[in-house]
């Protein structure tokens, strides 16, 4: 099983940027699709973005298209989420997760502990 650790969260003003990282342990990480999800207080967890095992395919929630970019470095076993033009409604705990394919990402079986992102002036 893959172990995942998120980092890079923090407090940022509206319009600002943050770069989240998901560091993975386990030799099979490069064979898994990886996704980012978020959960705001009082709301259900929602999908944000996903990337295929080789990085050739990506998928984004409509709410973040054009603002967020997901990427991966399989040599460093890391997936990043670059978040630009942040809005207060992006405030949430962000989690990374892995699954066999992007199509399965909503049934991910490995999750990190999450990193808090707060967008506020």
XYZ file of C-alpha atoms in Angstrom:
121
model
C 0.000 0.000 0.000
C 1.159 3.527 -0.774
C 1.716 5.966 2.103
C 0.896 9.586 1.279
C 1.894 12.822 3.051
C 0.568 16.220 1.962
C 2.306 19.540 2.578
C 2.288 23.133 1.381
C -0.978 24.366 2.827
C -1.327 27.669 4.631
C -3.033 31.033 4.774
C -3.127 33.095 1.580
C -4.981 36.196 0.458
C -7.596 36.037 -2.313
C -5.877 36.075 -5.680
C -2.756 34.472 -4.251
C -1.090 31.161 -5.008
C -0.056 28.016 -3.175
C 1.674 24.837 -4.268
C 0.645 21.648 -2.532
C 2.801 18.547 -2.562
C 1.934 14.906 -2.023
C 4.929 12.752 -1.178
C 4.519 9.011 -1.549
C 6.406 6.041 -0.220
C 6.233 2.683 -1.892
C 7.786 1.380 -5.054
C 4.465 1.123 -6.897
C 3.494 4.816 -6.668
C 4.513 5.505 -10.255
C 1.968 2.930 -11.459
C -1.002 4.659 -9.787
C -3.182 7.565 -10.805
C -3.189 10.278 -8.132
C -5.861 12.777 -7.260
C -6.534 15.756 -5.027
C -9.749 16.161 -3.094
C -10.886 18.796 -0.625
C -13.350 19.092 2.210
C -14.613 22.351 3.624
C -16.253 22.557 7.064
C -19.795 21.248 6.951
C -19.480 20.082 3.349
C -18.884 16.776 1.633
C -15.482 15.902 0.256
C -15.186 16.923 -3.393
C -12.915 16.028 -6.261
C -10.396 18.664 -7.348
C -7.967 17.155 -9.873
C -6.351 13.899 -10.947
C -3.392 12.763 -13.032
C -2.664 9.423 -14.663
C 0.299 7.290 -13.604
C 2.497 8.606 -16.397
C 1.205 12.166 -16.337
C -0.243 12.102 -19.847
C -3.861 12.511 -18.732
C -5.358 14.971 -16.280
C -8.835 15.816 -15.076
C -10.136 18.839 -13.174
C -13.282 19.906 -11.416
C -15.027 22.715 -13.270
C -14.569 24.994 -10.260
C -10.758 24.910 -10.557
C -10.187 24.622 -14.319
C -7.822 27.297 -15.554
C -6.623 28.081 -12.017
C -5.167 24.802 -10.701
C -2.565 22.567 -12.344
C -1.707 19.030 -11.278
C 1.683 17.509 -12.102
C 3.841 14.610 -10.981
C 7.488 13.593 -10.688
C 7.717 9.812 -10.547
C 11.454 9.927 -9.860
C 10.787 11.874 -6.665
C 7.487 10.054 -5.963
C 5.699 13.379 -5.695
C 2.525 14.928 -7.058
C 1.979 18.686 -6.957
C -1.087 20.894 -7.138
C -0.308 24.444 -8.217
C -3.175 26.677 -7.147
C -3.419 30.181 -8.603
C -6.043 32.922 -8.368
C -7.260 31.453 -5.101
C -10.724 32.332 -3.856
C -12.236 32.175 -0.362
C -14.368 29.250 -1.531
C -11.162 27.241 -2.091
C -10.710 27.125 1.678
C -10.674 23.477 2.748
C -8.530 20.600 3.888
C -6.864 19.167 0.805
C -6.136 15.449 0.532
C -4.240 13.403 -2.019
C -5.238 9.866 -2.899
C -4.242 7.091 -5.279
C -6.112 4.619 -7.442
C -5.317 2.317 -10.346
C -6.678 4.742 -12.952
C -8.206 8.227 -13.168
C -11.558 6.525 -13.745
C -11.213 4.847 -10.335
C -9.988 7.907 -8.447
C -13.352 8.458 -6.768
C -12.888 5.031 -5.174
C -9.321 5.744 -4.068
C -7.993 3.332 -1.466
C -4.963 5.234 -0.141
C -5.298 8.680 1.428
C -3.045 11.210 3.070
C -3.801 13.048 6.312
C -4.594 16.340 4.595
C -3.226 19.885 4.578
C -5.244 22.998 5.441
C -5.649 25.753 2.857
C -7.239 28.996 4.021
C -7.962 31.832 1.600
C -8.813 35.003 3.475
C -7.938 38.668 3.622
